[in-house]
Coordinates of C-alpha atoms and ligand atoms in Angstrom, one line a residue:
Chain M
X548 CA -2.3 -5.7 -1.7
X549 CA -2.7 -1.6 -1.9
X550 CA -3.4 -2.3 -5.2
X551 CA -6.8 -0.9 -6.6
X552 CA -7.8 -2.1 -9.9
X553 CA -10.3 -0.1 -12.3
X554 CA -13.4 -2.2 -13.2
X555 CA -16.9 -1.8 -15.2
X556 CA -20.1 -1.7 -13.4
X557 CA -21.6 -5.1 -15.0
X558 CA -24.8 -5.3 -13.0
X559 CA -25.9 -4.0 -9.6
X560 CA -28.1 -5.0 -7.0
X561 CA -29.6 -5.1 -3.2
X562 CA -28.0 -8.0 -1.5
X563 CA -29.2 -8.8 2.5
X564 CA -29.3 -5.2 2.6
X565 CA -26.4 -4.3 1.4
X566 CA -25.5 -2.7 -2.3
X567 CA -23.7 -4.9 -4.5
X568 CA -22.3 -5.2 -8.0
X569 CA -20.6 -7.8 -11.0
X570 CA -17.8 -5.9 -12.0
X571 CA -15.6 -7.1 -14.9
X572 CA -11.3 -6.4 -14.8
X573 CA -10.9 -6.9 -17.8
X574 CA -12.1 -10.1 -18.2
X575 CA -11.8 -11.2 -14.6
X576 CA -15.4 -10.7 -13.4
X577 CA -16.2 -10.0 -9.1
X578 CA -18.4 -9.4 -6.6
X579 CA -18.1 -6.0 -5.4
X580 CA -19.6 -3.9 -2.4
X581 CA -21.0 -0.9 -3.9
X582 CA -21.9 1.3 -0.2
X583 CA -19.3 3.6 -0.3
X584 CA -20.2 4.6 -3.9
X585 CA -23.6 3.5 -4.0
X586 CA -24.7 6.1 -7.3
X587 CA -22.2 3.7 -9.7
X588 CA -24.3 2.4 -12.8
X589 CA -24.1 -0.3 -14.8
X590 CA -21.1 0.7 -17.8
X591 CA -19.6 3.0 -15.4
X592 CA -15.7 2.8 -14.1
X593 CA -14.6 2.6 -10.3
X594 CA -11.3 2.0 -8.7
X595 CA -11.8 -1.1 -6.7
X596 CA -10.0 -2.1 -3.4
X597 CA -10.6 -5.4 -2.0
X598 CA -14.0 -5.8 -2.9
X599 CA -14.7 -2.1 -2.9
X600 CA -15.7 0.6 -4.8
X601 CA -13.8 3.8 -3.4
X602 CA -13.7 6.0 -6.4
X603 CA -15.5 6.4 -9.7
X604 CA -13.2 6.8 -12.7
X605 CA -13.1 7.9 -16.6
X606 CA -13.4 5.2 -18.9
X607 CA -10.4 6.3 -20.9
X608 CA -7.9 6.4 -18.0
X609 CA -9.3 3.1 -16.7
X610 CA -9.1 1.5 -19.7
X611 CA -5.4 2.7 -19.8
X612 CA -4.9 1.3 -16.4
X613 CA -6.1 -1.8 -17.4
X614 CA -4.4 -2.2 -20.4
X615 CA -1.0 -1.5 -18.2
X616 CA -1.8 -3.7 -15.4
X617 CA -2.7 -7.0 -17.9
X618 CA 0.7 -6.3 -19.5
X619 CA 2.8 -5.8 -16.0
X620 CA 1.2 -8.9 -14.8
X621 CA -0.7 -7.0 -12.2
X622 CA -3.8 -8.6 -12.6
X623 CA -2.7 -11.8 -12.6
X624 CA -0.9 -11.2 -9.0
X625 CA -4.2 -10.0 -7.7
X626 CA -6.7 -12.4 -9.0
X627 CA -4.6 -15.0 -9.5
X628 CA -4.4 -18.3 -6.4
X629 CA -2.4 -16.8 -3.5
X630 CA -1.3 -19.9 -2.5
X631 CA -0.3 -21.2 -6.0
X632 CA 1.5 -18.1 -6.3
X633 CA 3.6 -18.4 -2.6
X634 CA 4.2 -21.7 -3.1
X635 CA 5.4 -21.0 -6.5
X636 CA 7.5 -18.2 -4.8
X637 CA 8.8 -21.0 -2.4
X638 CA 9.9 -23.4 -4.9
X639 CA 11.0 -21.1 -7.3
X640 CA 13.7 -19.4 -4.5
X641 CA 14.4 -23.5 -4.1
X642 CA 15.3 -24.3 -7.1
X643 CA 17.2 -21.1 -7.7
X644 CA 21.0 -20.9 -5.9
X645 CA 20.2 -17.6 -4.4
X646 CA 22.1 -16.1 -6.5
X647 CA 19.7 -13.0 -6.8
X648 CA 21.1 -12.0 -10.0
X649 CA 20.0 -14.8 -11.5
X650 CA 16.7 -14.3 -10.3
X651 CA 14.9 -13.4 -13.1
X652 CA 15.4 -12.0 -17.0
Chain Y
X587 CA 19.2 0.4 -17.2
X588 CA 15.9 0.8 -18.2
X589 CA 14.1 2.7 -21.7
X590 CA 12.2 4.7 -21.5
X591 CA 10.5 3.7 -25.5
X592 CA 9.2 1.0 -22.9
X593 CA 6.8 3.6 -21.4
X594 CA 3.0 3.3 -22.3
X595 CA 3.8 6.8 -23.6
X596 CA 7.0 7.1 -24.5
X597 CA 6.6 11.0 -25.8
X598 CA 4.9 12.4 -23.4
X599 CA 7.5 10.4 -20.5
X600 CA 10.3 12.1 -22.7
X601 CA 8.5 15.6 -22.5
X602 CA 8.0 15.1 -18.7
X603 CA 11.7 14.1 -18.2
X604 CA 12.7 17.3 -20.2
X605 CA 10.9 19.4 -18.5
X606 CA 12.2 18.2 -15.1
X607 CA 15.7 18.4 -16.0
X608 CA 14.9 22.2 -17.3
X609 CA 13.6 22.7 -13.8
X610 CA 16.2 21.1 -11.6
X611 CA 19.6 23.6 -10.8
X612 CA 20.5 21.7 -7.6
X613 CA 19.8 18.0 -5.4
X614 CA 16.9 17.2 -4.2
X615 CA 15.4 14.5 -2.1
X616 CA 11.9 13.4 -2.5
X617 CA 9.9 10.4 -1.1
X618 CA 7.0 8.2 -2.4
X619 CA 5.5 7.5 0.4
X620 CA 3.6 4.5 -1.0
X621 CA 5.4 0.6 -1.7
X622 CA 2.8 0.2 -5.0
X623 CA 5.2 3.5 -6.4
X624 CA 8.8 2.2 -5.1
X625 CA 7.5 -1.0 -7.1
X626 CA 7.0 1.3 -9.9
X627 CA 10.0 3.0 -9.6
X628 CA 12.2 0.4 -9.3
X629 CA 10.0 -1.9 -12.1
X630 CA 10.8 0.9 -14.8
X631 CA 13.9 2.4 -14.1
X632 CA 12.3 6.0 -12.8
X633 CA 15.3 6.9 -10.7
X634 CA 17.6 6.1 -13.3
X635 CA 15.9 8.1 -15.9
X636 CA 16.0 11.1 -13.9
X637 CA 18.8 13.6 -13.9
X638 CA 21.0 12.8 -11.4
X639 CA 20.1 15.8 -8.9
X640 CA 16.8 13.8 -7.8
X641 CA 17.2 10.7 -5.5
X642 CA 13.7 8.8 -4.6
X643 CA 13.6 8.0 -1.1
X644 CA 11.1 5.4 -0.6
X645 CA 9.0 5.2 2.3
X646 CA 6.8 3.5 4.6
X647 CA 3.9 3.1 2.3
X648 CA 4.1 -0.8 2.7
X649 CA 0.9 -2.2 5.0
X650 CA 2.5 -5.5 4.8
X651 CA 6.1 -4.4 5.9
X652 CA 4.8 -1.9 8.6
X653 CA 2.5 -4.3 10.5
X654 CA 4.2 -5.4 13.9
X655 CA 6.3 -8.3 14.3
X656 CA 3.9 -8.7 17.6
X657 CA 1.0 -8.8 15.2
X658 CA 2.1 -11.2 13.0
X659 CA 2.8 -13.1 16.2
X660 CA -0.5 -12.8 17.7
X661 CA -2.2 -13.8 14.2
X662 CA 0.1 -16.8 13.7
X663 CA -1.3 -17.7 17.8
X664 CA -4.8 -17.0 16.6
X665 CA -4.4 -19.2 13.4
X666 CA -3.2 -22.5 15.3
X667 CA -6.2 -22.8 17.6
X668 CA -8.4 -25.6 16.7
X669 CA -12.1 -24.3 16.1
X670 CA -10.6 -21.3 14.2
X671 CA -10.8 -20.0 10.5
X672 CA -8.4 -17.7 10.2
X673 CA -8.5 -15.2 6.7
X674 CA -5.9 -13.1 4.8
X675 CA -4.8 -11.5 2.2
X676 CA -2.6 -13.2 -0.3
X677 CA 0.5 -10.7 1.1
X678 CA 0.7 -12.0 4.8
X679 CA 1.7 -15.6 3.8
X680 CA 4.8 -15.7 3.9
X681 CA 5.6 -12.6 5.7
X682 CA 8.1 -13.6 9.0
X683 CA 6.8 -13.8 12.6
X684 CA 9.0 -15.2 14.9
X685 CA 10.0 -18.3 13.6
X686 CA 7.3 -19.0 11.4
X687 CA 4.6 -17.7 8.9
X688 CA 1.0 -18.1 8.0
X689 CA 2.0 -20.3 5.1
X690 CA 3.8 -23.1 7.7
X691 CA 0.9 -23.3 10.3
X692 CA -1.4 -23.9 7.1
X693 CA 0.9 -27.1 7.1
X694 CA 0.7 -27.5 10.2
X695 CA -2.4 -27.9 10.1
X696 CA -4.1 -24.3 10.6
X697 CA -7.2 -23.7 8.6
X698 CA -5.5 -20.9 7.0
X699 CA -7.7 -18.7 4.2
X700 CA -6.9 -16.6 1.4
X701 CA -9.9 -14.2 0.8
X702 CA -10.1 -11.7 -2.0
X703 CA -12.5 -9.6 0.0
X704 CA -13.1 -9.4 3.8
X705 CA -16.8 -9.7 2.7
X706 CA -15.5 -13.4 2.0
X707 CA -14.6 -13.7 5.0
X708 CA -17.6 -12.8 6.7
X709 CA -19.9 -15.4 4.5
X710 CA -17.4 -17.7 5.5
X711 CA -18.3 -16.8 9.2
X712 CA -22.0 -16.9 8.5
X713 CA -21.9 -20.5 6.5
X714 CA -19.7 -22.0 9.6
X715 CA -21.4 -21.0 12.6
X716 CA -20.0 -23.1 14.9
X717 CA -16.8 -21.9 13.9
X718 CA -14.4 -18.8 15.0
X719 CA -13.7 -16.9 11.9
X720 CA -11.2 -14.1 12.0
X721 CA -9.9 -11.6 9.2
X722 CA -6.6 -10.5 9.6
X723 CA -7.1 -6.4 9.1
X724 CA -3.9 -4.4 8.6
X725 CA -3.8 -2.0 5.3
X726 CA -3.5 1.8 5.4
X727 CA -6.3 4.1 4.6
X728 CA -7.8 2.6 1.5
X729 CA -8.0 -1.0 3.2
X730 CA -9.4 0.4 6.5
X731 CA -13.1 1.1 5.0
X732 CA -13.7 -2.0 3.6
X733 CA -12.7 -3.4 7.1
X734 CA -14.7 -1.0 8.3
X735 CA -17.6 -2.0 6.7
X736 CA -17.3 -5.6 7.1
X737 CA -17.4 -5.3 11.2
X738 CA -20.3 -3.0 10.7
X739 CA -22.4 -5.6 8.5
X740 CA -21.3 -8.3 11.5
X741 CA -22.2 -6.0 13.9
X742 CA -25.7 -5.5 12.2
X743 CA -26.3 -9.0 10.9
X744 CA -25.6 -10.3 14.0
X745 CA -22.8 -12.8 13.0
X746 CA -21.1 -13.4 15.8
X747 CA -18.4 -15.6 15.3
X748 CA -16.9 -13.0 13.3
X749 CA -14.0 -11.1 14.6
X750 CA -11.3 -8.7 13.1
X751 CA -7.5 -8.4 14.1
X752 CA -6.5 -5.0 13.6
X753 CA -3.3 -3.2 12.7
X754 CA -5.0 -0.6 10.3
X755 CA -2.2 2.6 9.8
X756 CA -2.7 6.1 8.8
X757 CA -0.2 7.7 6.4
X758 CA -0.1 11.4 7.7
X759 CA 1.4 10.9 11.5
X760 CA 4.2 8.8 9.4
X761 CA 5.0 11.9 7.5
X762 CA 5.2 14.1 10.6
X763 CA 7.2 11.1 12.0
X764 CA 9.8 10.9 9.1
X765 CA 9.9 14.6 8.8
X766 CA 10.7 15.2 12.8
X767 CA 13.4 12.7 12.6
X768 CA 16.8 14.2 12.9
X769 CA 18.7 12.2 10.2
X770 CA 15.5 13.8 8.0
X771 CA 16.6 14.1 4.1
X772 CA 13.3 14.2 2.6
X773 CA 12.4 17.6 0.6
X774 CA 9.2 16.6 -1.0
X775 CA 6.8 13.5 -0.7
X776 CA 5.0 12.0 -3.5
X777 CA 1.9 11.0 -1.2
X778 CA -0.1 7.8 -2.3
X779 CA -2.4 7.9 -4.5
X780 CA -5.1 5.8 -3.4
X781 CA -5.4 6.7 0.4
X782 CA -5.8 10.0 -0.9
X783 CA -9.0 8.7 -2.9
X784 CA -10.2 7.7 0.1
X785 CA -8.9 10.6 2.7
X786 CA -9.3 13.2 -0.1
X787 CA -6.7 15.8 0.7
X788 CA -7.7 17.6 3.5
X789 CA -5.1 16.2 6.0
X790 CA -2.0 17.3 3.8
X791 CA -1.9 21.1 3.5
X792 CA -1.0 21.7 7.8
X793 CA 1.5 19.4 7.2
X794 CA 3.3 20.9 4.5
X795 CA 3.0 24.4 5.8
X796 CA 4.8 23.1 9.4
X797 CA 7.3 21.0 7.6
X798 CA 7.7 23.5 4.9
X799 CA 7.8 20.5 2.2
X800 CA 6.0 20.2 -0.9
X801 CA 3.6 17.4 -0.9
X802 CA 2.0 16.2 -5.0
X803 CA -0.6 13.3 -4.4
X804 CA 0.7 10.7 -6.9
X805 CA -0.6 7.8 -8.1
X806 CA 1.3 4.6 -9.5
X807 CA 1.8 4.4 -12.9
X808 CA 5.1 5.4 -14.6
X809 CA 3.8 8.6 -16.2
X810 CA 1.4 9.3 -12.9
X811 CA 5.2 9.4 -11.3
X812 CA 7.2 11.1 -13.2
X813 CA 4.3 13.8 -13.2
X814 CA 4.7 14.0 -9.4
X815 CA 8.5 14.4 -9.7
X816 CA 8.0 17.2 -11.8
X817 CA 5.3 19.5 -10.1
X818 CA 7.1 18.3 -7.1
X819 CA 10.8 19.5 -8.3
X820 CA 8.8 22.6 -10.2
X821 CA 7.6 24.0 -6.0
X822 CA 11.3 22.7 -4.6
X823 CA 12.9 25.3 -7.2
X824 CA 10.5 27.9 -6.7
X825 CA 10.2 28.0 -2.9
X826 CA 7.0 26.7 -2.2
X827 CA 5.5 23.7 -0.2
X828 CA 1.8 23.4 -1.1
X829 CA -0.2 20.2 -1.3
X830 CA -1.2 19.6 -5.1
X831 CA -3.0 16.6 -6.6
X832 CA -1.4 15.3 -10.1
X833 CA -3.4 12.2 -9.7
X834 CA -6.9 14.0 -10.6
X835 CA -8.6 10.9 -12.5
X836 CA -8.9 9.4 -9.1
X837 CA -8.6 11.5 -6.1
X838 CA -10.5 14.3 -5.2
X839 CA -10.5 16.8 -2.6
X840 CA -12.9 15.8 -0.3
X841 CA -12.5 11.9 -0.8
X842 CA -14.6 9.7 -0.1
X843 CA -16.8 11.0 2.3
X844 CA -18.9 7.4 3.0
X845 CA -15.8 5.9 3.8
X846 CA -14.5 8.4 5.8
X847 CA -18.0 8.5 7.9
X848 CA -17.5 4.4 8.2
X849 CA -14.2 4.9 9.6
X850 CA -14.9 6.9 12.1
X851 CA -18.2 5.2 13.5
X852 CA -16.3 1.7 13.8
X853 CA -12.6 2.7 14.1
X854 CA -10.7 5.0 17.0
X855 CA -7.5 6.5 16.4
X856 CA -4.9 5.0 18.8
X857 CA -1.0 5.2 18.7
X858 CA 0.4 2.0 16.7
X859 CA 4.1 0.5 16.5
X860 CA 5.0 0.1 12.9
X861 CA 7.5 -3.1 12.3
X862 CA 11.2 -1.8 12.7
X863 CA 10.0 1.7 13.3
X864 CA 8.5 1.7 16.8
X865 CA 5.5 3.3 18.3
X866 CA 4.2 6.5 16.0
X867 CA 1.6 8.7 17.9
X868 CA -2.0 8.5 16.7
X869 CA -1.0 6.7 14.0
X870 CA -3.6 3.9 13.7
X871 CA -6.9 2.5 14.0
X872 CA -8.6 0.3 16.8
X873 CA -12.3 -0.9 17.1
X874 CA -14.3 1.3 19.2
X875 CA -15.6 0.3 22.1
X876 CA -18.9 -0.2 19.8
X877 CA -17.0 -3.2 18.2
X878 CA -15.1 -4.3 20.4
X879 CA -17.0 -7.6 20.8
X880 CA -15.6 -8.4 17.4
X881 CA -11.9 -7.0 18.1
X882 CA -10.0 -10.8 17.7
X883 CA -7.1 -9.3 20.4
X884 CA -9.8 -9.2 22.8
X885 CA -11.8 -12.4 22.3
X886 CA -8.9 -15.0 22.2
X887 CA -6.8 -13.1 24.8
X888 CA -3.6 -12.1 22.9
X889 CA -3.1 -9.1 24.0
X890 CA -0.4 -10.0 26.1
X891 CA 2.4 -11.3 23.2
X892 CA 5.1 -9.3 22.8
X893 CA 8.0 -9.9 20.7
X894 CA 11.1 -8.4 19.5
X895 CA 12.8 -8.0 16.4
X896 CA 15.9 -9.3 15.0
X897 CA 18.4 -7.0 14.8
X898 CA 20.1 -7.8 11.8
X899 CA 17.0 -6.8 10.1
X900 CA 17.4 -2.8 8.9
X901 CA 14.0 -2.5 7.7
X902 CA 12.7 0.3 9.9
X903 CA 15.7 2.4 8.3
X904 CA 14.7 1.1 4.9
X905 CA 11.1 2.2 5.9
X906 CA 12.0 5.5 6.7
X907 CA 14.0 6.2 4.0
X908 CA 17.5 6.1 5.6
X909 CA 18.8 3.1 4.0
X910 CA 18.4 1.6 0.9
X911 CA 17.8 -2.3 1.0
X912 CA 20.9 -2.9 -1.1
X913 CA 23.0 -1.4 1.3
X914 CA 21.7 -3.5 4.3
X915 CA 23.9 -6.2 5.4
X916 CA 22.1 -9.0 5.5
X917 CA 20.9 -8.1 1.7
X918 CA 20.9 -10.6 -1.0
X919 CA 23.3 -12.8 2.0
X920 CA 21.0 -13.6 4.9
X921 CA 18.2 -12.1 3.8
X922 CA 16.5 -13.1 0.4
X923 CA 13.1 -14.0 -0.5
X924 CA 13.4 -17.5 0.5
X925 CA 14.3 -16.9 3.5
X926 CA 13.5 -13.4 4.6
X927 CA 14.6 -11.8 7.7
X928 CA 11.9 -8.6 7.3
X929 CA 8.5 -8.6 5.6
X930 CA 10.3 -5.8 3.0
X931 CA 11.6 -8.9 1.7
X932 CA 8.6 -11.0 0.7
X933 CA 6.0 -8.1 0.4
X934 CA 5.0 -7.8 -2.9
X935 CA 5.2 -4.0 -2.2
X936 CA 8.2 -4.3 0.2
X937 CA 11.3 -2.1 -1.1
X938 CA 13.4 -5.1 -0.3
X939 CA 11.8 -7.5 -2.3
X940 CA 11.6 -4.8 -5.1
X941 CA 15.5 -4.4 -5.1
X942 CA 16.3 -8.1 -5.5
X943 CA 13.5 -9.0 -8.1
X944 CA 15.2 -6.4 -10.2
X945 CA 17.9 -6.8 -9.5
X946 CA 19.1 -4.1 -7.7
X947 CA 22.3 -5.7 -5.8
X948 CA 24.8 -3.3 -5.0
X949 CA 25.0 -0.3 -3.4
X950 CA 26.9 1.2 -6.7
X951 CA 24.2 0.3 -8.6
X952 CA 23.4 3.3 -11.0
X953 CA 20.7 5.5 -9.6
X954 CA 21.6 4.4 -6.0
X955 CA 23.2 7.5 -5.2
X956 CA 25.0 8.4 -1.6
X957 CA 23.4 10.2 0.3
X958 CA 23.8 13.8 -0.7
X959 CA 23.9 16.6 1.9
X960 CA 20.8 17.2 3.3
X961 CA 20.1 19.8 0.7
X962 CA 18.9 23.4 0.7
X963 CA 16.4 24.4 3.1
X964 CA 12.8 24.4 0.3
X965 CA 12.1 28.1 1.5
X966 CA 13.0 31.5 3.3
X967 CA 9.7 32.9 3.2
X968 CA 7.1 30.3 4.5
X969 CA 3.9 30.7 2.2
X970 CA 0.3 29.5 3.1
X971 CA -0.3 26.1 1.9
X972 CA -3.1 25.9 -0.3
X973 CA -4.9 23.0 -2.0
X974 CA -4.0 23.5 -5.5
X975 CA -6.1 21.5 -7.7
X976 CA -5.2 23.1 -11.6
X977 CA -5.4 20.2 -14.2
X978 CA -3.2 17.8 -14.7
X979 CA -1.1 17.3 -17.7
X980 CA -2.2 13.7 -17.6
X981 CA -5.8 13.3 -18.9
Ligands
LIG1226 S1 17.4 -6.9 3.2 FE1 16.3 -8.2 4.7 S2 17.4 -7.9 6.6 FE2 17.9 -6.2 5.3 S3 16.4 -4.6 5.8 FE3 15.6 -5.8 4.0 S4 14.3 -7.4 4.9 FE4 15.6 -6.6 6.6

């Protein structure tokens, strides 16, 4: 959950008042609330939190990041359907004897 | 055993490992304060890759683990009444109150929802007026402005039936807690990463200079953590306890300053128990009296649950770095992510869970080290702390 996850500024614009933004993950694409950093353009990198954009970032490093988190799985776990995943996790302990060593390769 | 030809860099992880074991003469205990890094750690083999001199001590940095038992309680109360929506995160589903989770009253028939954002949350509120919607709001300082925010737009929008249940926590009283403790081993802390983009860096340096410890803002990936180790090790060897930042691409000094501003107008700092731990002073945030019309605790009355802990559970010592999961009992036994006694277990940032997904089983296990004597004290001659902010050897 403390993950934050670099994005790219898609589009941005006012929203009830409130400055907001498309931002793609690589390849997963969100709404995100722009107010903390509310100079962010369109093509430009942030580290976002829940929805947030708390800090802007290079777009070398994020890529990196990025790159990193798709291969870990990362992005999966924080974009992907929470329940899905906890009743996977459910069913998976389930099926498994416990046995933590045969948890997982 | 891990390789390290698995790093996204494996040269420059093999010239950070040299140069740490050039630098290390003698053992040394460092923490990482966040649960995103002990996942790290653990995920690629960090402890095992570095000489043996250096344990990792992981810490507290786990909003999931940390959050009360009460809490969970009180939100699991919350989530059952009829008229309510109650909102998450993902991570709280299957986290332990007594006796049940978020994930069972779903099935019993609690409109339980997963949000992505607590913005989502507060549309929810605002397409169902006639309902009670409530966001569960724990996290540590990079969660708390987003929370912060979301009240403020309910408080502005006038949306009503919008209502927050707090357990936000703040990382630098659990420092000064873990470094007052008497059974203390930690020499250095890798501070996290991301509440420092947020809290910038300012709140480190009197720290350091009372403790006389070293603190290197860190962030999470494998490289981002051995570089912390090193310029970590690199002040332990020479004396010093300053606060550096080896996680430039992302945290500056200052923070962010619009965050910070929305913390303060919505949030008040107010002692806070922490989940195995116990009460830590000034360690958390609670709506202000500005907001307290939307404080949850207040409008459905649950301020008065109180629960205790199991005691088979060890995870306040796993928390504060005095034990490490695999040697706790109830490890792998009683405890396992089916059925987990603490939220360390099923947190996807919890050191618990961390150990048994990989696999970490027995107290022998290589890089699991005894505790060492507590070490040598870092320094004689107490210098000033200073914010130190040369460039990192990471672009
Ligand atoms: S292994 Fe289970 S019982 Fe032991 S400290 Fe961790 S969560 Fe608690």
């Amino acid at each position: 959950m403390c993950l934050a996850v670099p994005g790219r500024v898609l589009d941005v614009e006012d929203r009830d008042g409130t400055r907001m933004a498309t931002v793609d993950f690589g390849g997963v694409v969100k709404e995100v609330c722009l107010e903390y950093l509310p100079d962010l353009k369109p093509g430009e990198y942030a580290i976002v939190h829940v929805g947030f954009a708390l800090q802007k970032l290079d777009e070398d490093s994020a890529k990196r990041t990025l790159e990193l988190f798709e291969t870990l799985g990362l992005l999966q776990e924080e974009f992907g359907d929470p329940w899905e995943a906890a009743e996977a996790a459910v069913s998976e302990w389930q099926t498994q004897d416990d046995v933590p060593g045969e948890v997982r390769p | 055993m891990k390789y390290i030809d698995e790093f996204q860099n494996p040269d420059l992880a093999r010239r950070l490992l040299d140069d740490i074991r050039a630098t290390v003469t003698r053992p040394w205990a460092l923490m990482e304060v966040c649960g995103g890094q002990t996942h790290s750690i653990i995920r690629h083999g960090i402890d095992q890759l570095l000489p043996p001199e250096i344990e990792l001590i992981h810490g507290p940095g786990c909003p999931v683990c940390v959050t009360p038992l009460e809490m969970i309680d009180k939100a699991l109360e919350i989530a059952s009444r009829p008229g309510v929506v109650f909102c998450s995160f993902g991570d709280m589903l299957r986290v332990p109150g007594t006796g049940r989770d978020l994930f069972q009253v779903r099935g019993q028939g609690g409109d339980v929802r997963v949000v992505y954002s607590p913005l989502d949350a507060l549309r929810i509120a605002e397409q169902n007026p006639d309902r009670e919607v409530v966001f569960f709001g724990i996290g540590f300082e990079t969660t708390a402005p987003p929370n912060a925010m979301t009240v403020h737009q309910a408080r502005k929008r006038n949306i009503r039936n919008f209502s927050l249940l707090v357990s936000h926590v703040r990382v630098p009283p659990a420092i000064d807690a873990i470094m007052r403790s008497p059974d203390c081993r930690v020499q250095g802390f890798l501070a996290a990463g991301h509440v420092c983009s947020v809290m910038g860096t300012a709140e480190y340096p009197e720290l350091a200079q009372r403790h006389q410890v070293p603190i290197v803002v860190t962030g999470f990936e494998p490289l981002d953590i051995l570089e912390g180790v090193r310029r970590t090790v690199l002040q332990l060897e020479r004396g010093e306890h300053t606060v550096e930042n080896a996680y430039q691409r992302a945290v500056t000094a200052e923070g962010n300053p619009a965050a910070q501003a929305m913390l303060s107008d919505v949030f008040e700092i107010t002692d806070r128990a922490w989940r195995g731990i116990g009460v830590i002073p000034d360690s958390g945030w609670r709506l202000s009296d500005r907001y307290r019309e939307h404080d949850a605790e207040h409008r459905f009355s649950v301020e008065g649950i109180d629960t205790r802990e199991p005691a088979e559970c060890r995870s306040g010592e796993v928390l504060q770095g005095l034990l490490k999961p695999n040697e706790c009992e109830a490890f792998g036994t009683t405890c396992t992510p089916r059925s987990p006694l603490g939220a360390t277990m099923v947190s996807s940032e919890g050191a618990c869970a961390a150990y048994y997904l990989y696999r970490r089983l027995d107290a022998g296990t290589p890089g699991q080290r005894p505790p060492t004597a507590a070490g040598v004290a870092a320094s004689e001659t107490p210098s000033p702390a200073t914010v130190s902010l040369e460039g990192s050897s990471l672009a």
